[in-house]
Amino acid sequence: MKSSIFTCKASSFPSTTFKVLKEVKINIIKMELSITRPDDWHLHLRDGKLLEAVVPHSAHHFGRAIIMPNLKPPITTTAAAMAYRESILKALPINSGFTPLMTLYLTDSTTPAEIKLAKESGVIFAVKLYPAGATTNSQDGVTDLFGKCMPVIEEMVKHNMPLLVHGEVTSPEVDIFDREKVFIETVLSPLVQKFPQLKVVMEHVTTMDAVKFVESCAEGRIAATVTPQHLVLNRNSLFQGGLQPHNYCLPVLKRETHRQAIVSAVTSGSKRFFLGTDSAPHDRLKKECPCGCAGIYNAPVALAVYAKVFEEAGALDKLEAFTSFNGPDFYGLPRNTSKITLGKTPWKVPESFSYASGHVVPMFAGEMLDWLPSPV
């Protein structure tokens, strides 16, 4: 019998093509999703040789990315942000259409004039709040938000400049697993009450407390990015089979109940949540050492992991909004017009990626993933 093609519709994913190979046998050839090219609304690219090694992975999958400013020294001025942007553009593959969206690193001494200059630059899209000591290269972060940064926040409201928040307190008496919850109660909730017109992104949310807070706020003013790791891993993943340094990130992985709450939120179709990988590369030797760095390098696998989560939740029809619509809509930017394909094609994640100074180990190194992204 001659082969023929027909299409079958399903509520949880776009059209899937089947092929009749024999009269009584139907074989699925390949499931493919074609979605608007996603953006990454929380990305660490580092600098120097490491930047050159990792930026192609993000550029291959994403149209734009919000670039985190926690370099050494941090990106605290418009001039520094513009120079860093040029370094990123020079490191991109030839003919890449990837656009870096720059941010400023908020400090106790940031001025309203710098915020005005950043807005006028046309290349800076947000300001990042790192509580001092909260994560990698955050030692220059804010020590007293309400005492030292209120004029800057007022200027940000004036220019509709979003504040991107690393939502953890750093007080040593607060348990590391409670730092996000306490931050919401003592910092973020009072801040949005004081400045109801301030746009805030709660970055890399990790708890049901954060989910509830974001959902309780006005849509369009408060949103959250969600990482691949916080959707598929819980704190057990740090210790299974021995200490797992490549699963260590900040905010740290939480209980399974929190992971489930985040999955439910992002697969619900809510516009308040969008893709932000928090892909954070470190050299292998800086991860596998007595005082290892926090950060998971997930850029090569992020879209495959997100697709897995939405598929398992029966929500593939909601994947495109999470990856490609909610972010630009919140930032007031146009959606991408190009497409990317996700094929149900098993592939093995490389064990590591080499660069001039060493190796970077990706999330799920050496493991098989089911979804393979490729540009259209």
Tab-separated table of C-alpha atoms in Angstrom, residues 45-56 59 67-68 71-73 75 78-94 96 98-102 123:
chain	number	residue	atom	x	y	z
A	45	LEU	CA	27.017	35.698	29.853
A	46	ARG	CA	30.119	36.615	31.888
A	47	ASP	CA	32.948	38.237	29.916
A	48	GLY	CA	36.234	37.467	28.171
A	49	LYS	CA	36.850	33.971	26.838
A	50	LEU	CA	33.924	32.521	28.767
A	51	LEU	CA	31.556	34.994	27.110
A	52	GLU	CA	32.877	33.967	23.703
A	53	ALA	CA	32.286	30.295	24.536
A	54	VAL	CA	28.741	30.511	25.903
A	55	VAL	CA	26.979	33.268	23.967
A	56	PRO	CA	26.514	31.109	20.819
A	59	ALA	CA	22.020	33.074	20.416
A	67	ILE	CA	21.785	40.432	30.431
A	68	MET	CA	22.691	40.347	34.105
A	71	LEU	CA	30.517	41.195	36.448
A	72	LYS	CA	33.782	42.134	38.152
A	73	PRO	CA	33.553	45.107	38.360
A	75	ILE	CA	27.933	47.186	35.383
A	78	THR	CA	25.281	53.471	31.334
A	79	ALA	CA	28.726	53.791	29.788
A	80	ALA	CA	29.781	50.429	31.219
A	81	ALA	CA	26.573	48.789	30.002
A	82	MET	CA	27.083	50.094	26.490
A	83	ALA	CA	30.679	48.859	26.438
A	84	TYR	CA	29.599	45.432	27.692
A	85	ARG	CA	26.929	45.319	25.003
A	86	GLU	CA	29.587	45.901	22.339
A	87	SER	CA	31.647	43.026	23.755
A	88	ILE	CA	28.633	40.723	23.507
A	89	LEU	CA	27.865	41.771	19.943
A	90	LYS	CA	31.474	41.127	18.905
A	91	ALA	CA	31.330	37.626	20.420
A	92	LEU	CA	28.195	36.599	18.524
A	93	PRO	CA	28.340	34.151	15.616
A	94	ILE	CA	28.334	35.703	12.152
A	96	SER	CA	23.329	36.173	14.412
A	98	PHE	CA	20.525	37.917	18.848
A	99	THR	CA	19.919	41.168	20.737
A	100	PRO	CA	21.330	41.755	24.232
A	101	LEU	CA	19.059	43.871	26.440
A	102	MET	CA	21.264	45.520	29.031
A	123	VAL	CA	19.850	49.873	25.157
